[in-house]
mmCIF file of C-alpha atoms in Angstrom:
data_model
loop_
_atom_site.group_PDB
_atom_site.id
_atom_site.type_symbol
_atom_site.label_atom_id
_atom_site.label_comp_id
_atom_site.label_asym_id
_atom_site.label_seq_id
_atom_site.Cartn_x
_atom_site.Cartn_y
_atom_site.Cartn_z
ATOM 1 C CA MET M 1 23.239 -5.180 14.188
ATOM 2 C CA LEU M 2 22.578 -1.573 15.016
ATOM 3 C CA SER M 3 18.859 -2.154 14.598
ATOM 4 C CA ARG M 4 18.979 -5.008 17.098
ATOM 5 C CA LEU M 5 20.826 -2.768 19.569
ATOM 6 C CA VAL M 6 18.222 -0.046 19.204
ATOM 7 C CA LEU M 7 15.372 -2.543 19.538
ATOM 8 C CA ARG M 8 16.867 -3.811 22.783
ATOM 9 C CA ALA M 9 17.342 -0.261 24.092
ATOM 10 C CA ALA M 10 13.804 0.945 23.291
ATOM 11 C CA PRO M 11 11.821 -0.918 26.034
ATOM 12 C CA ALA M 12 14.333 0.245 28.651
ATOM 13 C CA ALA M 13 13.913 3.815 27.444
ATOM 14 C CA LEU M 14 10.134 3.516 27.562
ATOM 15 C CA ARG M 15 10.234 2.031 31.057
ATOM 16 C CA ALA M 16 12.366 4.971 32.191
ATOM 17 C CA LEU M 17 9.442 7.376 31.549
ATOM 18 C CA PRO M 18 6.706 7.671 34.232
ATOM 19 C CA PRO M 19 3.936 5.113 33.639
ATOM 20 C CA PRO M 20 1.131 7.360 32.340
ATOM 21 C CA VAL M 21 3.513 9.072 29.955
ATOM 22 C CA ALA M 22 4.795 5.688 28.826
ATOM 23 C CA VAL M 23 1.242 4.481 28.258
ATOM 24 C CA GLY M 24 0.434 7.655 26.385
ATOM 25 C CA VAL M 25 3.594 7.282 24.386
ATOM 26 C CA LEU M 26 2.644 3.727 23.517
ATOM 27 C CA HIS M 27 -0.985 4.144 22.639
ATOM 28 C CA THR M 28 -2.194 7.476 21.420
ATOM 29 C CA THR M 29 0.553 10.013 20.988
ATOM 30 C CA ARG M 30 3.369 7.752 19.862
ATOM 31 C CA PRO M 31 6.080 10.033 18.526
ATOM 32 C CA LEU M 32 7.189 8.972 15.082
ATOM 33 C CA HIS M 33 10.767 9.814 14.128
ATOM 34 C CA THR M 34 10.989 12.680 16.571
ATOM 35 C CA THR M 35 14.022 11.493 18.568
ATOM 36 C CA GLN M 36 17.469 10.984 17.123
ATOM 37 C CA GLN M 37 17.361 7.217 17.456
ATOM 38 C CA SER M 38 14.260 5.989 15.667
ATOM 39 C CA LEU M 39 13.342 2.374 15.016
ATOM 40 C CA ALA M 40 12.898 2.801 11.309
ATOM 41 C CA PRO M 41 14.243 3.150 8.708
ATOM 42 C CA VAL M 42 17.186 0.906 9.531
ATOM 43 C CA PRO M 43 20.392 2.258 7.985
ATOM 44 C CA PRO M 44 21.463 0.131 4.996
ATOM 45 C CA LEU M 45 24.441 -2.241 5.194
ATOM 46 C CA PRO M 46 27.763 -0.925 3.911
ATOM 47 C CA GLU M 47 28.664 -2.075 0.412
ATOM 48 C CA LYS M 48 32.115 -3.501 1.069
ATOM 49 C CA GLY M 49 33.798 -4.611 4.286
ATOM 50 C CA GLY M 50 37.147 -3.462 5.580
ATOM 51 C CA GLU M 51 40.047 -4.026 3.198
ATOM 52 C CA VAL M 52 42.081 -7.151 3.921
ATOM 53 C CA ARG M 53 45.297 -8.135 2.180
ATOM 54 C CA HIS M 54 45.946 -11.788 1.339
ATOM 55 C CA GLY M 55 42.666 -12.611 3.079
ATOM 56 C CA LEU M 56 44.249 -12.444 6.512
ATOM 57 C CA ILE M 57 45.840 -9.113 7.407
ATOM 58 C CA PRO M 58 43.717 -5.956 7.497
ATOM 59 C CA GLU M 59 44.874 -3.061 5.394
ATOM 60 C CA GLU M 60 45.177 -0.820 8.461
ATOM 61 C CA PHE M 61 48.283 -2.721 9.518
ATOM 62 C CA PHE M 62 50.041 -1.917 6.246
ATOM 63 C CA GLN M 63 48.950 1.729 6.476
ATOM 64 C CA PHE M 64 50.147 1.843 10.052
ATOM 65 C CA LEU M 65 53.651 0.711 9.074
ATOM 66 C CA TYR M 66 53.873 2.644 5.792
ATOM 67 C CA PRO M 67 55.187 6.018 7.127
ATOM 68 C CA LYS M 68 58.092 4.378 8.922
ATOM 69 C CA THR M 69 59.000 1.419 6.716
ATOM 70 C CA GLY M 70 57.482 2.055 3.286
ATOM 71 C CA VAL M 71 55.733 -0.557 1.178
ATOM 72 C CA THR M 72 57.932 -3.578 1.924
ATOM 73 C CA GLY M 73 57.994 -3.016 5.683
ATOM 74 C CA PRO M 74 55.191 -5.380 6.700
ATOM 75 C CA TYR M 75 56.477 -8.086 4.356
ATOM 76 C CA MET M 76 59.963 -7.858 5.825
ATOM 77 C CA LEU M 77 58.398 -7.993 9.264
ATOM 78 C CA GLY M 78 56.438 -11.074 8.283
ATOM 79 C CA THR M 79 59.424 -12.855 6.775
ATOM 80 C CA GLY M 80 61.638 -12.006 9.729
ATOM 81 C CA LEU M 81 59.009 -13.165 12.172
ATOM 82 C CA LEU M 82 58.506 -16.432 10.289
ATOM 83 C CA LEU M 83 62.233 -17.177 10.126
ATOM 84 C CA TYR M 84 62.629 -16.371 13.823
ATOM 85 C CA LEU M 85 59.764 -18.678 14.782
ATOM 86 C CA LEU M 86 61.132 -21.485 12.618
ATOM 87 C CA SER M 87 64.754 -21.140 13.640
ATOM 88 C CA LYS M 88 64.059 -20.984 17.339
ATOM 89 C CA GLU M 89 61.433 -23.743 16.833
ATOM 90 C CA ILE M 90 58.808 -21.712 18.589
ATOM 91 C CA TYR M 91 56.741 -23.043 15.704
ATOM 92 C CA VAL M 92 57.488 -26.777 15.483
ATOM 93 C CA VAL M 93 57.230 -28.418 12.072
ATOM 94 C CA ASN M 94 55.345 -31.694 12.396
ATOM 95 C CA HIS M 95 52.679 -33.726 10.574
ATOM 96 C CA GLU M 96 50.100 -31.054 11.304
ATOM 97 C CA THR M 97 52.151 -28.583 9.294
ATOM 98 C CA ALA M 98 51.898 -30.789 6.211
ATOM 99 C CA ALA M 99 48.190 -31.285 6.789
ATOM 100 C CA ALA M 100 47.667 -27.544 7.247
ATOM 101 C CA ALA M 101 49.617 -26.814 4.058
ATOM 102 C CA CYS M 102 47.492 -29.230 2.020
ATOM 103 C CA ILE M 103 44.234 -27.967 3.493
ATOM 104 C CA LEU M 104 45.211 -24.365 2.898
ATOM 105 C CA GLY M 105 46.197 -25.154 -0.661
ATOM 106 C CA VAL M 106 42.856 -26.793 -1.383
ATOM 107 C CA ILE M 107 40.938 -23.968 0.269
ATOM 108 C CA ILE M 108 42.804 -21.283 -1.648
ATOM 109 C CA TYR M 109 42.348 -23.171 -4.923
ATOM 110 C CA GLY M 110 38.644 -23.562 -4.214
ATOM 111 C CA ILE M 111 38.186 -19.885 -3.333
ATOM 112 C CA LYS M 112 40.108 -18.684 -6.351
ATOM 113 C CA LYS M 113 38.149 -20.907 -8.718
ATOM 114 C CA PHE M 114 34.600 -20.796 -7.330
ATOM 115 C CA GLY M 115 34.633 -17.597 -5.315
ATOM 116 C CA ALA M 116 33.124 -15.386 -7.965
ATOM 117 C CA ASP M 117 30.330 -17.855 -8.793
ATOM 118 C CA VAL M 118 29.330 -18.346 -5.178
ATOM 119 C CA ALA M 119 29.395 -14.593 -4.636
ATOM 120 C CA ALA M 120 27.198 -14.047 -7.676
ATOM 121 C CA PHE M 121 24.762 -16.721 -6.477
ATOM 122 C CA ALA M 122 24.534 -15.177 -3.008
ATOM 123 C CA ASP M 123 24.044 -11.758 -4.554
ATOM 124 C CA LYS M 124 21.272 -13.151 -6.720
ATOM 125 C CA LEU M 125 19.508 -14.594 -3.662
ATOM 126 C CA ASN M 126 19.846 -11.282 -1.867
ATOM 127 C CA GLU M 127 18.554 -9.416 -4.906
ATOM 128 C CA GLU M 128 15.533 -11.684 -5.112
ATOM 129 C CA LYS M 129 14.675 -11.073 -1.471
ATOM 130 C CA LEU M 130 15.138 -7.333 -1.860
ATOM 131 C CA ALA M 131 13.160 -7.337 -5.109
ATOM 132 C CA SER M 132 10.236 -9.152 -3.486
ATOM 133 C CA ALA M 133 10.280 -6.729 -0.541
ATOM 134 C CA ARG M 134 10.487 -3.758 -2.901
ATOM 135 C CA ALA M 135 7.686 -5.209 -5.009
ATOM 136 C CA MET M 136 5.505 -5.521 -1.932
ATOM 137 C CA LYS M 137 6.292 -1.968 -0.938
ATOM 138 C CA SER M 138 5.648 -0.554 -4.412
ATOM 139 C CA GLU M 139 2.469 -2.611 -4.697
ATOM 140 C CA SER M 140 1.116 -1.263 -1.440
ATOM 141 C CA ILE M 141 2.137 2.271 -2.482
ATOM 142 C CA GLU M 142 0.324 1.773 -5.799
ATOM 143 C CA THR M 143 -2.829 0.525 -4.122
ATOM 144 C CA LEU M 144 -2.747 3.451 -1.728
ATOM 145 C CA GLN M 145 -2.279 5.903 -4.589
ATOM 146 C CA LYS M 146 -5.142 4.319 -6.481
ATOM 147 C CA ALA M 147 -7.227 4.631 -3.331
ATOM 148 C CA ILE M 148 -6.271 8.313 -3.154
ATOM 149 C CA GLU M 149 -7.317 8.841 -6.767
ATOM 150 C CA GLU M 150 -10.588 7.037 -6.201
ATOM 151 C CA GLU M 151 -11.184 9.187 -3.138
ATOM 152 C CA LYS M 152 -10.518 12.356 -5.114
ATOM 153 C CA LYS M 153 -12.899 11.148 -7.821
ATOM 154 C CA GLU M 154 -15.540 10.482 -5.213
ATOM 155 C CA GLN M 155 -15.044 13.963 -3.837
ATOM 156 C CA TRP M 156 -15.430 15.405 -7.330
ATOM 157 C CA ARG M 157 -18.566 13.320 -7.765
ATOM 158 C CA ALA M 158 -19.928 14.575 -4.474
ATOM 159 C CA GLU M 159 -19.576 18.125 -5.766
ATOM 160 C CA GLY M 160 -22.201 17.385 -8.378
ATOM 161 C CA ARG M 161 -24.862 16.704 -5.811
ATOM 162 C CA SER M 162 -26.405 20.118 -6.459
ATOM 163 C CA TYR M 163 -27.139 19.017 -10.047
ATOM 164 C CA LEU M 164 -28.656 15.828 -8.698
ATOM 165 C CA PHE M 165 -30.955 17.741 -6.407
ATOM 166 C CA ASP M 166 -31.914 20.144 -9.186
ATOM 167 C CA ALA M 167 -32.840 17.225 -11.411
ATOM 168 C CA LYS M 168 -34.874 15.671 -8.617
ATOM 169 C CA ARG M 169 -36.617 18.953 -7.958
ATOM 170 C CA ASN M 170 -37.403 19.258 -11.662
ATOM 171 C CA ASN M 171 -38.791 15.757 -11.694
ATOM 172 C CA ILE M 172 -41.031 16.431 -8.758
ATOM 173 C CA ALA M 173 -42.227 19.714 -10.239
ATOM 174 C CA MET M 174 -43.068 17.914 -13.454
ATOM 175 C CA LEU M 175 -44.978 15.232 -11.598
ATOM 176 C CA LEU M 176 -46.943 17.830 -9.709
ATOM 177 C CA GLU M 177 -47.698 19.736 -12.913
ATOM 178 C CA ALA M 178 -48.802 16.571 -14.682
ATOM 179 C CA ASN M 179 -51.027 15.633 -11.769
ATOM 180 C CA TYR M 180 -52.538 19.110 -11.638
ATOM 181 C CA ARG M 181 -53.332 19.088 -15.327
ATOM 182 C CA GLU M 182 -54.786 15.623 -15.117
ATOM 183 C CA ARG M 183 -57.142 16.717 -12.376
ATOM 184 C CA LEU M 184 -57.958 19.900 -14.252
ATOM 185 C CA LEU M 185 -58.950 17.788 -17.243
ATOM 186 C CA MET M 186 -61.043 15.545 -15.041
ATOM 187 C CA VAL M 187 -62.844 18.526 -13.550
ATOM 188 C CA TYR M 188 -63.484 19.932 -17.008
ATOM 189 C CA ASN M 189 -64.856 16.626 -18.238
ATOM 190 C CA GLU M 190 -67.151 16.219 -15.270
ATOM 191 C CA VAL M 191 -68.501 19.744 -15.544
ATOM 192 C CA LYS M 192 -69.035 19.276 -19.277
ATOM 193 C CA LYS M 193 -70.920 16.053 -18.619
ATOM 194 C CA ARG M 194 -73.191 17.762 -16.159
ATOM 195 C CA LEU M 195 -73.852 20.690 -18.476
ATOM 196 C CA ASP M 196 -74.520 18.351 -21.414
ATOM 197 C CA TYR M 197 -77.011 16.531 -19.255
ATOM 198 C CA GLN M 198 -78.827 19.715 -18.475
ATOM 199 C CA VAL M 199 -78.882 20.710 -22.154
ATOM 200 C CA ALA M 200 -80.110 17.268 -23.171
ATOM 201 C CA MET M 201 -82.803 17.455 -20.548
ATOM 202 C CA GLN M 202 -84.024 20.787 -21.841
ATOM 203 C CA ASN M 203 -84.003 19.571 -25.460
ATOM 204 C CA LEU M 204 -85.889 16.466 -24.493
ATOM 205 C CA LYS M 205 -88.458 18.475 -22.589
ATOM 206 C CA ARG M 206 -89.032 20.879 -25.478
ATOM 207 C CA GLN M 207 -89.298 18.013 -27.942
ATOM 208 C CA LYS M 208 -91.790 16.228 -25.767
ATOM 209 C CA GLU M 209 -93.828 19.377 -25.382
ATOM 210 C CA GLN M 210 -93.761 19.935 -29.156
ATOM 211 C CA ASP M 211 -94.819 16.387 -29.930
ATOM 212 C CA HIS M 212 -97.514 16.478 -27.376
ATOM 213 C CA MET M 213 -98.871 19.762 -28.644
ATOM 214 C CA ILE M 214 -98.856 18.580 -32.281
ATOM 215 C CA GLN M 215 -100.610 15.423 -31.291
ATOM 216 C CA TRP M 216 -103.210 17.338 -29.280
ATOM 217 C CA VAL M 217 -103.810 19.781 -32.111
ATOM 218 C CA GLU M 218 -104.189 16.957 -34.640
ATOM 219 C CA LYS M 219 -106.503 15.071 -32.353
ATOM 220 C CA SER M 220 -108.686 18.094 -31.721
ATOM 221 C CA VAL M 221 -108.827 18.935 -35.434
ATOM 222 C CA ILE M 222 -109.769 15.398 -36.342
ATOM 223 C CA GLN M 223 -112.397 15.412 -33.641
ATOM 224 C CA SER M 224 -113.832 18.679 -34.854
ATOM 225 C CA ILE M 225 -114.351 17.225 -38.306
ATOM 226 C CA THR M 226 -117.978 15.907 -38.014
ATOM 227 C CA PRO M 227 -119.286 13.244 -40.496
ATOM 228 C CA GLN M 228 -121.532 15.755 -42.288
ATOM 229 C CA GLN M 229 -118.698 18.105 -42.885
ATOM 230 C CA GLN M 230 -116.769 15.167 -44.252
ATOM 231 C CA LYS M 231 -119.481 14.369 -46.816
ATOM 232 C CA GLU M 232 -119.712 17.994 -47.862
ATOM 233 C CA SER M 233 -115.977 18.286 -48.290
ATOM 234 C CA ILE M 234 -115.822 15.042 -50.332
ATOM 235 C CA ALA M 235 -118.731 16.320 -52.660
ATOM 236 C CA LYS M 236 -116.940 19.629 -53.074
ATOM 237 C CA CYS M 237 -113.749 17.826 -53.972
ATOM 238 C CA ILE M 238 -115.570 15.716 -56.617
ATOM 239 C CA LEU M 239 -117.152 18.861 -58.185
ATOM 240 C CA ASP M 240 -113.744 20.561 -58.221
ATOM 241 C CA LEU M 241 -112.198 17.532 -59.862
ATOM 242 C CA LYS M 242 -114.913 17.462 -62.550
ATOM 243 C CA ALA M 243 -114.404 21.140 -63.291
ATOM 244 C CA LEU M 244 -110.689 20.581 -63.500
ATOM 245 C CA SER M 245 -111.122 17.607 -65.853
ATOM 246 C CA LYS M 246 -113.317 19.716 -68.111
ATOM 247 C CA SER M 247 -110.813 22.518 -68.260
ATOM 248 C CA ALA M 248 -108.101 19.960 -68.913
ATOM 249 C CA HIS M 249 -110.127 18.383 -71.821
ATOM 250 C CA ALA M 250 -110.661 21.853 -73.265
ATOM 251 C CA ALA M 251 -106.997 22.726 -73.119
ATOM 252 C CA VAL M 252 -106.018 19.541 -74.980
ATOM 253 C CA GLY P 1 37.208 13.532 21.543
ATOM 254 C CA PRO P 2 38.229 12.866 25.128
ATOM 255 C CA LEU P 3 40.564 9.986 25.897
ATOM 256 C CA TRP P 4 38.146 7.445 27.358
ATOM 257 C CA GLU P 5 35.655 7.710 24.496
ATOM 258 C CA ARG P 6 38.081 7.038 21.677
ATOM 259 C CA PRO P 7 38.362 3.523 20.243
ATOM 260 C CA LEU P 8 41.628 1.726 20.813
ATOM 261 C CA LEU P 9 42.925 2.181 17.264
ATOM 262 C CA GLU P 10 42.814 5.974 17.590
ATOM 263 C CA VAL P 11 44.787 6.059 20.851
ATOM 264 C CA ARG P 12 48.436 7.018 20.345
ATOM 265 C CA LEU P 13 51.184 4.853 21.839
ATOM 266 C CA GLY P 14 52.198 7.518 24.339
ATOM 267 C CA GLU P 15 48.660 7.774 25.684
ATOM 268 C CA LEU P 16 48.149 4.023 25.936
ATOM 269 C CA HIS P 17 49.046 3.966 29.629
ATOM 270 C CA SER P 18 46.500 6.617 30.581
ATOM 271 C CA TRP P 19 43.911 5.007 28.303
ATOM 272 C CA ILE P 20 44.273 1.678 30.119
ATOM 273 C CA SER P 21 43.847 3.473 33.437
ATOM 274 C CA THR P 22 40.496 4.906 32.327
ATOM 275 C CA CYS P 23 38.813 1.644 31.277
ATOM 276 C CA SER P 24 36.841 -0.322 33.888
ATOM 277 C CA PHE P 25 38.054 -3.804 34.741
ATOM 278 C CA SER P 26 34.853 -4.933 36.455
ATOM 279 C CA PRO P 27 33.116 -8.011 34.939
ATOM 280 C CA GLN P 28 30.498 -5.703 33.427
ATOM 281 C CA GLY P 29 33.156 -3.470 31.963
ATOM 282 C CA LEU P 30 35.108 -6.381 30.526
ATOM 283 C CA LEU P 31 31.951 -7.958 29.124
ATOM 284 C CA GLY P 32 30.999 -4.627 27.612
ATOM 285 C CA ALA P 33 34.433 -4.271 26.078
ATOM 286 C CA VAL P 34 34.271 -7.793 24.600
ATOM 287 C CA GLN P 35 30.799 -7.148 23.236
ATOM 288 C CA ARG P 36 31.831 -3.832 21.716
ATOM 289 C CA ALA P 37 34.891 -5.402 20.111
ATOM 290 C CA TRP P 38 32.827 -8.256 18.683
ATOM 291 C CA ASN P 39 30.149 -5.863 17.403
ATOM 292 C CA SER P 40 32.687 -3.618 15.729
ATOM 293 C CA TYR P 41 34.387 -6.639 14.103
ATOM 294 C CA CYS P 42 31.030 -7.944 12.843
ATOM 295 C CA ALA P 43 29.959 -4.539 11.572
ATOM 296 C CA ARG P 44 33.219 -4.151 9.687
ATOM 297 C CA TYR P 45 33.771 -7.563 8.122
ATOM 298 C CA ILE P 46 30.594 -9.674 8.316
ATOM 299 C CA HIS P 47 27.484 -7.491 8.077
ATOM 300 C CA VAL P 48 28.298 -6.053 4.678
ATOM 301 C CA LYS P 49 26.622 -6.500 1.345
ATOM 302 C CA GLN P 50 29.705 -7.929 -0.383
ATOM 303 C CA GLY P 51 31.875 -9.679 2.158
ATOM 304 C CA GLY P 52 34.735 -11.911 1.131
ATOM 305 C CA PRO P 53 36.704 -14.741 2.708
ATOM 306 C CA ALA P 54 38.345 -12.174 4.991
ATOM 307 C CA GLY P 55 35.622 -12.159 7.648
ATOM 308 C CA ILE P 56 35.730 -15.839 8.562
ATOM 309 C CA SER P 57 39.360 -16.497 7.608
ATOM 310 C CA MET P 58 40.590 -13.993 10.185
ATOM 311 C CA LEU P 59 38.497 -15.698 12.869
ATOM 312 C CA LEU P 60 39.823 -19.121 11.836
ATOM 313 C CA ALA P 61 43.397 -17.875 11.790
ATOM 314 C CA GLY P 62 42.921 -16.418 15.253
ATOM 315 C CA TYR P 63 41.490 -19.754 16.403
ATOM 316 C CA CYS P 64 44.484 -21.592 14.950
ATOM 317 C CA LEU P 65 46.930 -19.294 16.705
ATOM 318 C CA LEU P 66 45.073 -19.567 20.003
ATOM 319 C CA SER P 67 44.950 -23.361 19.905
ATOM 320 C CA TYR P 68 48.664 -23.506 18.988
ATOM 321 C CA GLY P 69 49.373 -21.281 21.966
ATOM 322 C CA TRP P 70 47.264 -23.444 24.312
ATOM 323 C CA ASN P 71 49.061 -26.605 23.164
ATOM 324 C CA TYR P 72 52.542 -25.101 23.040
ATOM 325 C CA GLN P 73 53.882 -27.221 25.907
ATOM 326 C CA HIS P 74 52.890 -30.351 23.979
ATOM 327 C CA PHE P 75 54.558 -29.100 20.761
ATOM 328 C CA LYS P 76 57.733 -28.220 22.650
ATOM 329 C CA ARG P 77 58.328 -31.882 23.271
ATOM 330 C CA HIS P 78 58.395 -32.655 19.504
ATOM 331 C CA ARG P 79 61.198 -30.297 18.524
ATOM 332 C CA TRP P 80 63.674 -31.414 15.869
ATOM 333 C CA GLN P 81 66.757 -29.878 17.492
ATOM 334 C CA LYS P 82 67.691 -29.721 21.088
ATOM 335 C CA TYR P 83 69.762 -26.504 20.974
ATOM 336 C CA HIS P 84 68.781 -23.423 18.899
#
């Protein structure tokens, strides 16, 4: 009830402000819970209603009469009033009286017998509604808290970015080093190949010169041996052999 | 608080006259008074977590009394005795 009153009063209050302030109040700088009367949270309903005796007469009446007449005052008043109305026939007893008595009897019997059950059922319905609303609220609070934790974890993770960059820098340094050494090796191999070539060339040249010289010397020697010299050398060899054979025969 | 701001139940019998003189009898004032009375009745007996039969039974009893009062002239004709 109070919430509905406040909701009806709010637009009037907003219209009372000058337009730009009202617009500002609506859109960007809406004050939350700054004034006395705020839209939320709505105050909860009271637990029990006003006390009523016999289901009809509020307790305040009995308290009002208590100082002057004590506990039985209102009852005496009621009885006296009833008797006065009946005796002067201000209240006329007719068929409707009988009908009213029967209806009242049935109603009171029904309330006394089923009142507690109906009340419990209504309370259960209320509890279910409240429980679902509370569950929604707690669920959204939980999701928000989880989001907060995730956010904090992400922030903690973001702190480690220096390590990430160090690792990346190390990686790059290693790549560069590996590349440098690879090229160094390549240069070394190429230079060695060239030097080996030069060495091989020199060896080949010397060998060719040697072979050529040997050949030339042999050829010139063979050419210098004339046929006559050959005969003489063969005769000398035969004489030497004969002398040798003689000395060999003598030794044996 | 001051006299015109107090609800009717807190006004003492001696001050009732001056209290009636302070309330406005224009249509708006009367309508406002009726609305306030109805709202206070609802807030006290109906919009509670554990209401009982009291909230509606008082309204029904008031309705019964009102209708008896409106039809009193008709009931007067069905009296049992002529002289009381």
